[in-house]
Coordinates of C-alpha atoms in Angstrom, one line a residue:
M17 CA -10.2 -5.4 -66.0
D18 CA -7.8 -5.9 -68.9
V19 CA -6.2 -3.2 -71.1
R20 CA -8.8 -3.3 -73.8
E21 CA -11.7 -2.9 -71.2
R22 CA -9.9 0.1 -69.6
L23 CA -9.5 1.7 -73.0
E24 CA -13.2 1.2 -73.8
N25 CA -14.1 2.7 -70.5
A26 CA -11.9 5.8 -71.1
F27 CA -13.3 6.4 -74.6
D28 CA -16.9 6.1 -73.2
V29 CA -16.2 8.6 -70.4
A30 CA -14.5 11.1 -72.8
E31 CA -17.5 10.9 -75.2
Q32 CA -20.3 11.0 -72.6
H33 CA -18.9 13.5 -70.0
L34 CA -16.3 15.6 -71.8
G35 CA -18.0 15.7 -75.3
V36 CA -14.9 14.3 -77.1
P37 CA -16.1 12.3 -80.2
R38 CA -15.0 8.7 -80.4
L39 CA -12.7 8.6 -83.5
I40 CA -11.0 5.3 -82.7
D41 CA -11.8 2.1 -80.9
A42 CA -9.9 0.1 -78.3
E43 CA -8.9 -2.5 -81.0
D44 CA -7.1 0.3 -82.9
V45 CA -4.9 1.1 -80.0
D46 CA -4.4 -2.4 -78.4
V47 CA -2.1 -3.6 -81.1
T48 CA 1.7 -4.0 -81.5
K49 CA 2.0 -0.9 -83.8
P50 CA -1.0 1.4 -83.5
D51 CA -1.7 4.1 -86.1
E52 CA 0.0 7.2 -84.6
K53 CA -1.8 9.6 -86.9
S54 CA -5.2 8.3 -85.7
I55 CA -4.1 8.6 -82.1
M56 CA -2.8 12.2 -82.5
T57 CA -6.0 13.2 -84.3
Y58 CA -8.0 11.9 -81.3
I59 CA -5.8 13.7 -78.8
A60 CA -6.2 16.9 -80.7
Q61 CA -10.0 16.7 -80.0
F62 CA -9.2 17.3 -76.3
S63 CA -7.1 20.4 -77.1
R64 CA -9.9 21.9 -79.3
R65 CA -12.5 21.0 -76.6
F66 CA -10.6 22.5 -73.7
P67 CA -8.1 25.0 -75.3
D68 CA -7.3 27.0 -72.0
L69 CA -7.2 24.2 -69.3
P70 CA -3.9 24.0 -67.5
F71 CA -1.8 20.9 -67.4
G72 CA -3.1 18.2 -65.1
S73 CA -6.7 19.4 -65.1
I74 CA -9.5 16.9 -65.2
N75 CA -12.4 19.1 -66.3
K76 CA -13.2 22.7 -66.9
E77 CA -14.1 23.7 -63.3
H78 CA -11.1 21.9 -62.0
G79 CA -8.9 23.7 -64.6
E80 CA -10.3 27.1 -63.6
L81 CA -9.5 26.4 -59.9
L82 CA -6.0 25.3 -60.7
R83 CA -5.5 28.4 -62.9
W84 CA -6.7 30.7 -60.1
L85 CA -4.5 29.0 -57.5
A86 CA -1.4 29.2 -59.7
G87 CA -1.9 32.9 -60.4
T88 CA -2.7 33.8 -56.8
R89 CA 0.2 31.9 -55.4
Q90 CA 2.6 33.7 -57.8
R91 CA 1.1 37.0 -57.0
L92 CA 1.2 36.5 -53.2
S93 CA 4.8 35.4 -53.4
Q94 CA 5.7 38.8 -54.9
V95 CA 3.5 40.8 -52.6
I96 CA 5.0 39.2 -49.5
Q97 CA 8.5 40.2 -50.6
V98 CA 7.8 43.7 -51.8
P99 CA 8.2 46.5 -49.1
I100 CA 5.0 48.4 -48.2
T101 CA 4.8 51.9 -49.6
D102 CA 1.2 52.8 -48.5
I103 CA -0.2 50.5 -45.8
R104 CA -3.8 51.7 -46.1
T105 CA -3.9 51.1 -49.9
E106 CA -2.2 47.7 -49.6
Y107 CA -4.5 46.6 -46.8
K108 CA -7.5 47.4 -49.1
E109 CA -5.9 45.2 -51.7
Y110 CA -5.5 42.5 -49.1
V111 CA -9.2 42.8 -48.2
K112 CA -10.2 42.3 -51.9
E113 CA -7.9 39.2 -52.1
V114 CA -9.5 37.8 -48.9
K115 CA -13.0 38.1 -50.3
E116 CA -11.9 36.4 -53.6
F117 CA -10.2 33.7 -51.6
D118 CA -13.3 33.1 -49.5
E119 CA -15.4 32.8 -52.7
K120 CA -13.0 30.4 -54.4
Q121 CA -12.8 28.4 -51.2
K122 CA -16.6 28.0 -51.1
Q123 CA -16.5 27.1 -54.8
C124 CA -13.8 24.5 -54.1
K125 CA -15.7 22.9 -51.3
A126 CA -18.8 22.6 -53.4
F127 CA -16.7 21.1 -56.2
E128 CA -15.1 18.6 -53.7
R129 CA -18.6 17.5 -52.5
K130 CA -19.7 16.9 -56.0
E131 CA -16.6 15.2 -57.4
S132 CA -15.9 13.1 -54.3
K133 CA -18.9 11.1 -55.3
S134 CA -17.8 10.6 -58.9
P135 CA -15.9 7.4 -59.7
H136 CA -14.1 9.2 -62.6
F137 CA -12.4 12.0 -60.5
P138 CA -9.2 10.9 -58.9
G139 CA -9.0 11.3 -55.1
E140 CA -5.4 12.5 -55.4
K141 CA -6.6 15.5 -57.4
L142 CA -8.9 16.5 -54.5
K143 CA -6.0 16.2 -52.1
E144 CA -3.9 18.4 -54.4
L145 CA -6.6 21.1 -54.4
K146 CA -6.7 21.1 -50.6
Y147 CA -2.9 21.4 -50.4
L148 CA -2.9 24.3 -52.8
F149 CA -5.7 26.1 -51.0
D150 CA -3.9 25.6 -47.7
D151 CA -0.8 27.0 -49.2
V152 CA -2.7 30.1 -50.5
A153 CA -4.2 30.5 -47.0
D154 CA -0.7 30.4 -45.5
R155 CA 0.6 33.0 -47.9
M156 CA -2.4 35.2 -47.1
S157 CA -1.6 34.9 -43.4
R158 CA 2.0 35.9 -44.1
W159 CA 0.8 38.9 -46.0
R160 CA -1.5 39.9 -43.2
K161 CA 1.4 39.5 -40.7
K162 CA 3.5 41.7 -42.9
L163 CA 0.8 44.4 -42.9
D164 CA 0.4 44.1 -39.1
A165 CA 4.1 44.4 -38.6
N166 CA 4.1 47.8 -40.4
L167 CA 1.4 49.3 -38.2
P168 CA 2.5 52.4 -36.3
G169 CA 3.6 52.5 -32.6
D170 CA 1.5 50.6 -30.1
L171 CA -0.8 49.2 -32.7
R172 CA 2.1 47.2 -34.1
H173 CA 2.8 45.7 -30.7
I174 CA -0.9 44.9 -30.3
A175 CA -1.0 43.3 -33.7
E176 CA 2.1 41.2 -32.9
W177 CA 0.4 40.0 -29.7
I178 CA -2.8 39.1 -31.7
N179 CA -0.7 37.1 -34.2
R180 CA 1.1 35.3 -31.3
A181 CA -2.3 34.6 -29.5
E182 CA -3.8 33.3 -32.8
E183 CA -0.8 30.9 -33.2
V184 CA -1.3 29.6 -29.7
L185 CA -5.0 29.1 -30.1
A186 CA -4.6 27.6 -33.6
H187 CA -1.9 25.2 -32.3
G188 CA -4.4 23.4 -30.2
I189 CA -3.8 20.8 -27.5
N190 CA -2.4 18.0 -29.6
I191 CA -2.0 15.2 -27.1
N192 CA -3.7 11.9 -26.6
P193 CA -4.1 11.5 -22.8
S194 CA -4.7 7.7 -23.1
E195 CA -1.2 7.2 -24.4
L196 CA 0.4 9.0 -21.4
T197 CA 0.6 8.5 -17.7
P198 CA -1.3 10.8 -15.4
E199 CA 2.0 12.4 -14.4
E200 CA 2.9 13.0 -18.0
N201 CA -0.5 14.4 -18.8
L202 CA -0.3 16.7 -15.8
Q203 CA 3.2 17.9 -16.9
R204 CA 1.9 18.6 -20.5
F205 CA -1.3 20.4 -19.4
T206 CA 0.8 22.4 -16.9
Q207 CA 3.1 23.5 -19.7
F208 CA 0.1 24.4 -21.8
H209 CA -1.4 26.4 -19.0
Q210 CA 1.8 28.2 -18.2
E211 CA 2.2 29.1 -21.8
H212 CA -1.4 30.2 -21.9
I213 CA -1.0 32.5 -18.9
S214 CA 2.3 34.0 -20.3
V215 CA 0.5 34.9 -23.5
F216 CA -3.0 35.9 -22.2
A217 CA -2.2 37.3 -18.7
D218 CA -2.4 40.9 -20.1
K219 CA -5.2 40.4 -22.6
D220 CA -7.6 42.7 -20.9
A221 CA -5.1 45.6 -20.7
T222 CA -4.2 44.9 -24.4
A223 CA -7.8 45.0 -25.4
A224 CA -8.4 48.2 -23.4
K225 CA -5.4 49.9 -25.1
F226 CA -6.6 48.8 -28.6
H227 CA -10.1 50.1 -28.0
R228 CA -8.6 53.5 -27.0
L229 CA -6.3 53.6 -30.1
K230 CA -9.0 52.6 -32.6
R231 CA -11.0 55.7 -31.6
D232 CA -8.0 57.9 -32.0
P233 CA -8.8 60.4 -34.9
S234 CA -5.1 60.8 -35.6
I235 CA -4.9 57.1 -36.5
V236 CA -8.3 56.1 -38.1
N237 CA -8.1 56.4 -41.9
K238 CA -5.0 58.6 -41.6
Q239 CA -2.3 56.2 -40.5
V240 CA -4.4 53.0 -40.6
A241 CA -7.3 51.9 -42.8
V242 CA -10.6 51.4 -41.0
E243 CA -10.8 47.9 -42.5
H244 CA -7.5 47.1 -40.9
L245 CA -8.7 48.3 -37.4
T246 CA -12.0 46.4 -37.9
N247 CA -10.1 43.3 -38.7
L248 CA -7.9 43.6 -35.6
D249 CA -11.0 44.3 -33.5
E250 CA -12.8 41.2 -34.8
R251 CA -9.7 39.0 -34.3
L252 CA -9.3 40.4 -30.8
N253 CA -12.9 39.6 -29.9
I254 CA -12.4 36.0 -31.1
I255 CA -9.2 35.8 -29.1
M256 CA -10.8 37.1 -25.9
N257 CA -13.6 34.5 -26.1
S258 CA -11.5 31.6 -27.3
S259 CA -8.7 32.3 -24.8
E260 CA -11.1 32.4 -21.9
E261 CA -12.5 29.0 -22.9
R262 CA -9.1 27.6 -23.5
G263 CA -7.8 28.9 -20.1
R264 CA -10.7 27.4 -18.2
Y265 CA -10.3 24.1 -20.1
L266 CA -6.6 23.9 -19.2
D267 CA -7.3 24.9 -15.6
F268 CA -9.9 22.1 -15.3
E269 CA -7.6 19.5 -16.9
Q270 CA -4.7 20.3 -14.6
T271 CA -6.9 19.6 -11.6
H272 CA -8.3 16.6 -13.3
W273 CA -4.9 15.0 -13.7
K274 CA -3.8 15.9 -10.2
I275 CA -6.9 14.0 -9.0
Q276 CA -6.0 11.0 -11.2
I277 CA -2.5 10.9 -9.7
Y278 CA -3.9 10.8 -6.2
F279 CA -6.6 8.3 -7.2
I280 CA -4.0 5.9 -8.5
Q281 CA -2.4 6.1 -5.0
L282 CA -5.8 5.5 -3.4
E283 CA -6.6 2.6 -5.8
H284 CA -3.1 1.1 -5.0
L285 CA -3.9 1.3 -1.3
M286 CA -7.4 -0.2 -1.7
K287 CA -5.9 -3.0 -3.7
Y288 CA -3.7 -4.0 -0.8
L289 CA -6.4 -3.5 1.7
N290 CA -8.8 -5.8 -0.2
K291 CA -6.3 -8.7 -0.1
K292 CA -6.5 -11.4 2.6
Q293 CA -4.6 -10.4 5.7
G294 CA -1.2 -11.8 6.6
D295 CA 0.4 -12.4 10.0
F296 CA 0.6 -9.9 12.8
N297 CA 3.7 -8.1 11.4
Q298 CA 2.2 -7.9 7.9
T299 CA -1.1 -6.6 9.2
E300 CA 0.7 -4.1 11.4
Q301 CA 2.8 -2.9 8.4
L302 CA -0.4 -2.5 6.3
S303 CA -2.0 -0.6 9.1
N304 CA 0.9 1.7 9.4
E305 CA 0.9 2.2 5.6
Y306 CA -2.9 3.1 5.8
K307 CA -2.2 5.6 8.6
R308 CA 0.7 7.1 6.7
K309 CA -1.4 7.6 3.6
I310 CA -4.6 8.7 5.2
F311 CA -3.5 10.6 8.3
D312 CA 0.1 11.7 7.7
E313 CA -0.1 12.4 4.0
K314 CA -3.8 13.3 4.2
L315 CA -4.6 11.5 0.9
I316 CA -8.4 11.7 1.3
T317 CA -8.3 15.3 2.5
I318 CA -6.2 16.3 -0.5
I319 CA -8.5 14.5 -3.0
E320 CA -11.6 16.1 -1.3
N321 CA -10.1 19.5 -1.7
L322 CA -9.2 18.8 -5.3
V323 CA -12.7 17.5 -6.0
G324 CA -14.1 20.7 -4.7
E325 CA -11.8 22.7 -6.9
L326 CA -12.7 20.5 -9.9
T327 CA -16.5 21.0 -9.4
H328 CA -15.9 24.7 -9.1
K329 CA -13.9 24.8 -12.3
A330 CA -16.5 22.7 -14.2
Q331 CA -19.1 25.3 -13.2
C332 CA -16.8 28.1 -14.3
Y333 CA -16.4 26.5 -17.7
S334 CA -20.2 25.9 -18.0
Q335 CA -20.9 29.6 -17.2
L336 CA -19.0 30.7 -20.4
T337 CA -21.2 32.2 -23.1
K338 CA -19.0 30.6 -25.8
K339 CA -18.0 27.1 -24.9
D340 CA -18.0 23.6 -26.2
D341 CA -21.3 22.2 -24.8
R342 CA -20.1 18.6 -25.1
T343 CA -17.0 19.4 -23.1
A344 CA -19.1 21.2 -20.4
K345 CA -21.3 18.1 -20.0
E346 CA -18.2 15.8 -19.9
F347 CA -16.7 18.1 -17.2
H348 CA -19.8 17.9 -15.0
A349 CA -20.2 14.2 -15.6
Y350 CA -16.6 13.5 -14.6
S351 CA -17.0 15.8 -11.5
D352 CA -20.1 14.0 -10.4
N353 CA -18.6 10.6 -11.0
I354 CA -15.4 11.4 -9.1
R355 CA -17.3 12.8 -6.2
K356 CA -19.5 9.6 -5.9
T357 CA -16.4 7.4 -6.3
L358 CA -14.6 9.3 -3.5
K359 CA -17.7 9.0 -1.3
S360 CA -17.8 5.3 -1.8
A361 CA -14.0 5.0 -1.2
V362 CA -14.2 6.9 2.1
V363 CA -16.9 4.5 3.4
D364 CA -14.9 1.5 2.2
L365 CA -11.7 2.9 3.9
K366 CA -13.5 3.3 7.2
T367 CA -14.6 -0.3 6.9
K368 CA -11.0 -1.4 6.1
E369 CA -9.6 0.7 9.0
H370 CA -12.0 -1.1 11.4
L371 CA -11.1 -4.4 9.8
L372 CA -7.4 -3.8 10.2
Q373 CA -7.8 -2.7 13.9
E374 CA -10.0 -5.7 14.6
T375 CA -7.5 -8.0 13.0
L376 CA -4.6 -6.5 15.0
D377 CA -6.6 -6.8 18.2
N378 CA -7.4 -10.5 17.5
W379 CA -3.7 -11.2 16.7
K380 CA -2.8 -9.6 20.1
V381 CA -5.3 -11.9 21.8
Y382 CA -3.8 -14.8 20.1
Q383 CA -0.2 -13.8 20.9
N384 CA -1.1 -13.1 24.6
S385 CA -3.2 -16.2 25.2
Y386 CA -2.1 -19.2 23.1
E387 CA 1.2 -20.0 24.6
Q388 CA 0.0 -19.1 28.2
L389 CA -3.0 -21.4 27.8
K390 CA -0.8 -24.1 26.3
V391 CA 1.6 -23.9 29.4
W392 CA -1.4 -23.9 31.8
L393 CA -2.9 -27.0 30.1
N394 CA 0.5 -28.8 30.3
E395 CA 0.9 -28.1 34.0
G396 CA -2.7 -29.0 34.6
E397 CA -2.3 -32.4 33.1
Q398 CA 0.6 -33.0 35.6
I399 CA -1.4 -31.6 38.6
L400 CA -4.2 -34.0 37.9
Q401 CA -1.9 -36.8 39.0
R402 CA -1.4 -35.2 42.4
S403 CA -3.5 -34.8 45.6
S404 CA -7.0 -33.3 45.8
D405 CA -5.8 -30.2 47.6
E406 CA -3.2 -29.5 45.0
K407 CA -5.8 -30.0 42.3
L408 CA -8.2 -27.7 44.0
T409 CA -5.5 -25.1 44.5
Y410 CA -4.3 -25.2 40.8
F411 CA -7.8 -25.2 39.3
A412 CA -9.2 -22.6 41.6
N413 CA -9.0 -20.0 38.8
F414 CA -10.4 -22.3 36.2
N415 CA -13.2 -19.8 35.2
R416 CA -10.5 -17.2 34.3
W417 CA -8.8 -19.7 32.0
S418 CA -12.2 -20.6 30.6
Q419 CA -12.7 -17.0 29.6
T420 CA -9.2 -16.9 28.1
H421 CA -10.0 -20.1 26.1
E422 CA -13.2 -18.6 24.8
Q423 CA -11.5 -15.3 23.8
L424 CA -8.7 -17.3 22.1
H425 CA -11.3 -19.4 20.3
K426 CA -13.2 -16.4 19.0
A427 CA -9.9 -14.6 18.0
I428 CA -8.6 -17.6 16.0
E429 CA -12.0 -18.1 14.2
Y430 CA -12.0 -14.4 13.3
L431 CA -8.4 -14.5 12.0
M432 CA -9.2 -17.6 10.0
S433 CA -11.9 -15.7 8.2
V434 CA -9.7 -12.7 7.2
C435 CA -6.2 -14.2 6.7
D436 CA -4.8 -15.9 3.6
N437 CA -5.2 -19.6 3.1
E438 CA -1.8 -20.6 4.4
I439 CA -2.1 -18.7 7.7
A440 CA -5.8 -19.8 8.1
A441 CA -4.8 -23.5 7.7
N442 CA -2.1 -23.1 10.4
L443 CA -4.5 -21.4 12.8
R444 CA -7.1 -24.1 12.2
N445 CA -4.6 -26.8 13.2
K446 CA -3.7 -24.9 16.3
L447 CA -7.3 -24.3 17.2
L448 CA -8.1 -28.0 16.9
F449 CA -5.1 -28.9 19.0
I450 CA -5.9 -26.4 21.8
N451 CA -9.6 -27.3 21.8
R452 CA -8.8 -31.0 22.1
R453 CA -6.4 -30.4 25.0
W454 CA -9.0 -28.0 26.6
K455 CA -11.8 -30.5 26.4
D456 CA -9.7 -33.2 28.1
I457 CA -8.8 -30.9 31.0
C458 CA -12.2 -29.5 31.2
D459 CA -13.8 -32.9 31.6
L460 CA -11.4 -33.8 34.4
V461 CA -11.9 -30.5 36.1
E462 CA -15.7 -30.8 35.9
E463 CA -15.4 -34.2 37.6
L464 CA -13.2 -32.7 40.3
E465 CA -15.7 -29.9 40.8
R466 CA -18.5 -32.4 41.0
D467 CA -16.7 -34.4 43.7
Q468 CA -15.9 -31.2 45.6
T469 CA -19.5 -30.1 45.4
M470 CA -20.8 -33.4 46.6
Q471 CA -18.4 -33.2 49.6
K472 CA -19.6 -29.8 50.5
K473 CA -23.2 -30.8 50.2
R474 CA -22.5 -33.8 52.5
E475 CA -20.8 -31.6 55.0
E476 CA -23.7 -29.1 54.7
F477 CA -26.2 -31.8 55.2
L478 CA -24.6 -33.1 58.3
A479 CA -24.1 -29.7 59.8
T480 CA -27.7 -28.6 59.1
R481 CA -29.1 -31.8 60.4
A482 CA -27.1 -31.5 63.6
S483 CA -28.1 -27.9 64.0
I484 CA -31.8 -28.8 63.6
L485 CA -31.6 -31.6 66.0
D486 CA -29.8 -29.5 68.6
A487 CA -32.5 -26.8 68.3
L488 CA -35.3 -29.3 68.7
E489 CA -33.6 -30.8 71.7
T490 CA -33.3 -27.4 73.3
I491 CA -37.0 -26.7 72.6
D492 CA -38.0 -30.1 73.9
R493 CA -36.2 -29.3 77.2
E494 CA -38.0 -26.0 77.4
L495 CA -41.3 -27.7 76.9
Q496 CA -40.5 -30.2 79.7
H497 CA -39.2 -27.5 82.0
H498 CA -41.6 -26.5 84.9
P499 CA -40.8 -22.9 85.9
E500 CA -41.4 -21.5 89.4
C501 CA -44.9 -20.6 90.1
T502 CA -44.4 -16.9 89.8
I503 CA -45.8 -14.4 87.4
K504 CA -42.3 -13.4 86.3
A505 CA -41.1 -17.0 85.6
L506 CA -44.3 -17.9 83.8
K507 CA -44.2 -14.8 81.6
E508 CA -40.6 -15.4 80.7
Q509 CA -41.4 -19.0 79.6
E510 CA -44.5 -17.7 77.8
N511 CA -42.3 -15.3 75.8
R512 CA -39.8 -18.0 74.9
L513 CA -42.6 -20.4 73.8
Y514 CA -44.2 -17.7 71.6
K515 CA -40.9 -17.2 70.0
V516 CA -40.6 -20.9 69.3
Q517 CA -44.1 -20.9 68.0
S518 CA -43.3 -18.1 65.5
G519 CA -40.3 -20.1 64.2
I520 CA -42.2 -23.3 63.4
D521 CA -42.5 -22.4 59.7
A522 CA -38.8 -21.7 59.5
F523 CA -38.1 -25.1 61.1
N524 CA -40.4 -26.7 58.4
E525 CA -38.5 -24.9 55.6
N526 CA -35.1 -26.0 57.1
I527 CA -36.2 -29.6 57.2
Q528 CA -37.6 -29.4 53.6
S529 CA -34.2 -28.0 52.5
L530 CA -32.5 -30.8 54.3
V531 CA -34.7 -33.3 52.5
Q532 CA -33.8 -31.7 49.1
L533 CA -30.1 -31.7 50.0
S534 CA -30.4 -35.3 51.0
Q535 CA -32.0 -36.2 47.7
S536 CA -29.3 -34.4 45.8
L537 CA -26.8 -36.6 47.6
G538 CA -28.7 -39.6 46.5
H539 CA -30.0 -40.4 50.0
D540 CA -33.6 -41.3 50.9
G541 CA -35.2 -38.1 52.2
T542 CA -37.2 -40.1 54.8
N543 CA -34.2 -41.7 56.5
G544 CA -34.2 -42.2 60.3
H545 CA -32.5 -38.9 61.1
L546 CA -34.9 -36.8 59.1
Q547 CA -37.9 -38.8 60.4
T548 CA -36.7 -38.0 64.0
C549 CA -36.6 -34.3 63.1
Y550 CA -40.2 -34.5 61.8
D551 CA -41.4 -36.5 64.8
K552 CA -39.8 -34.0 67.3
L553 CA -41.2 -31.1 65.4
Q554 CA -44.7 -32.6 65.5
Q555 CA -44.4 -33.4 69.2
M556 CA -43.4 -29.8 69.8
Q557 CA -46.3 -28.5 67.8
D558 CA -48.7 -30.7 69.8
K559 CA -47.3 -29.8 73.2
L560 CA -46.8 -26.1 72.6
P561 CA -50.5 -25.0 72.7
L562 CA -51.1 -27.1 75.8
I563 CA -48.3 -25.7 77.8
L564 CA -49.2 -22.1 76.7
K565 CA -52.7 -22.8 77.8
R566 CA -51.5 -24.2 81.1
N567 CA -49.3 -21.2 81.8
K568 CA -52.0 -18.8 80.9
T569 CA -54.4 -20.4 83.4
M570 CA -51.7 -20.3 86.1
L571 CA -51.0 -16.7 85.4
G572 CA -54.7 -16.0 85.8
Y573 CA -54.8 -17.6 89.2
L574 CA -51.6 -15.8 90.3
H575 CA -53.1 -12.4 89.2
K576 CA -56.3 -13.1 91.2
F577 CA -54.3 -14.2 94.2
E578 CA -52.2 -11.0 94.1
D579 CA -55.3 -8.8 93.7
G580 CA -56.8 -10.4 96.9
L581 CA -53.8 -9.7 99.1
P582 CA -54.2 -6.6 101.4
K583 CA -52.1 -3.6 100.5
C584 CA -49.4 -2.8 102.9

C-alpha cells in the first residue's frame, strides 16, 4: 500500500467510525507543498468532535479509560505517601477505590475483547492499557499494605504474615523441569518446600489468633473497620486453602524427583545389563555392580518405599476440597505408571540376575574344563601309540571325560549365545577345535573298547562252554554209575538225579546263551562244541527217566524184601 492509499484509508476510517467529515482528499495532501490551512481546518474537526480526550487516545471509550487511569495513578501516589490519621476512615476510602477499580477493570476487559478484533485499533495501545491497569493494581496493593502495617498490636503482625503469604503464593513455581536435571529439580522443589514450611508452618495458630481478635469488641469498629477485618478474613481463608494445595503439590514433587533420580540409576544399570556379556572378569564385575546396587545400596527397596510415599501423597492431594483437578489426575497417572514400570523392572532384574549367575557358572565350567580336556586329549593321542594295557589303563575313566566334554560343549554354546560377537567368535573356534580332537580320540577309544569287549566275550564263551561240558560230563558219569543195591545208596542217587532233572531247563538256557554269545562273536552257533553239548543234554534227558524208573523198581523190591525178614 502506497502513501496515497494509506491516506485514503485514514480519511475513510475517520469519516465512517469517528464522524469526522472529509474536507480534503489524498491528492490534496500527497503533494510537494500541501495547503497548510486546509490541513489545519481538517485537524480542527477532531478537536471539535472529541474536545476532552487525552493525548494518545484512539476513541472516546479509550480516552475515558486513559483519563481515569491517569487520575487514579496520581491520586494513589499521593495516598501512599501521606501518613494515616484515621485508619478506619481511610480503609473505607480504600474499599470504594477497590470497587471502582474492579468496575473499570471489567470495562477494560470488555473493551479489549471488542477492540482486539478491530483492524483499526493498534495492539500496542491494548498493551499500554494492561500495563497501566497493572500499575494501578500494584499501587492499590501498596496502599493496602500501608493500611495493614498500621493495624494495632497482633493484628499488624497477622496482616504482615498475610501479605508475606500472599507474596509467596503469588510468586508461583516458575521453573521448567524439562530444562533442568532431576537433581536440579529436586534442589529447586526442596527450596520451595522449605520456604513454604517456614512461612506456613504456624498458619493454623495464626488463623486461630485472628478469629479470636476479630470477635474482640474492643477492636471491631473501634480500632479497626469491620470491612478491614472482613478483608483480612477473606484473604486468610484463601491463603489457608491455597497454601494447603501448594504444600501438598510441593511435597509430591519432591518425592517425584527423588524417584526420578533413583530411576535414572536403575535405567543406567538396566542399560548395562541388557548389553551382550563380556569375558568372565567383565561378567563378574557387572554381577558385583548389580549386587552393590540392588543388595548393598538397596536401590529397588528405596524406590518401592518412595513409590508408596508418592501414591499416598497423590491421594492426599486428591482429597483436597480445593485443588487443580488436572494436576490430581496427572499425579495419579504418574503414580500408576511408575508403579507398573517398577514392577516390570523388578521382574526384568530377576531375569538379569539369573542370566548373570548362569553366565558366570558357564564361564567357570569353561575355565575348569577346557585346558584340562585339552591336556587329556594330547596325552591320549600319545597313549594310543602304546600297548593295549596302557591304553586300557589311561582310558578307563573315559566316561568321566565324556561328561566333562558334554558339559564344556553346553557351556560354550550358552556363552556364545549371550556374549558379544568377538568373544562368541573366539569361543566358536575353540569349540570346533576341541570337538574335532574329541571325535578323533572318541573313534579310537570306541574301537579299543570294541576289541576289549570282543576279547571278554571270547573268554566268556570259552569259560561257559567248558563249564557246561564239565557239568554234562559229571552228570553222564552219574548216569552210568551203578550204586550198591541198598535202599540208602539208591535213594541218594535218586535225589541227585531229581536235582539234575530240575536243572535241565537251566542247562537249556545256558546253552542258548552260549549260542547267542557265539553269534555275537561271528561264529556259527551250531559248531561242533555246541552240538556236543546239545547231544549230551539230549542223551541225559533220554536216560534220566529210565534210570529213575529202574531205581524205583529196585527200591520197591528192597522194601518188600526188608518187610519179609523176621524181626529180631
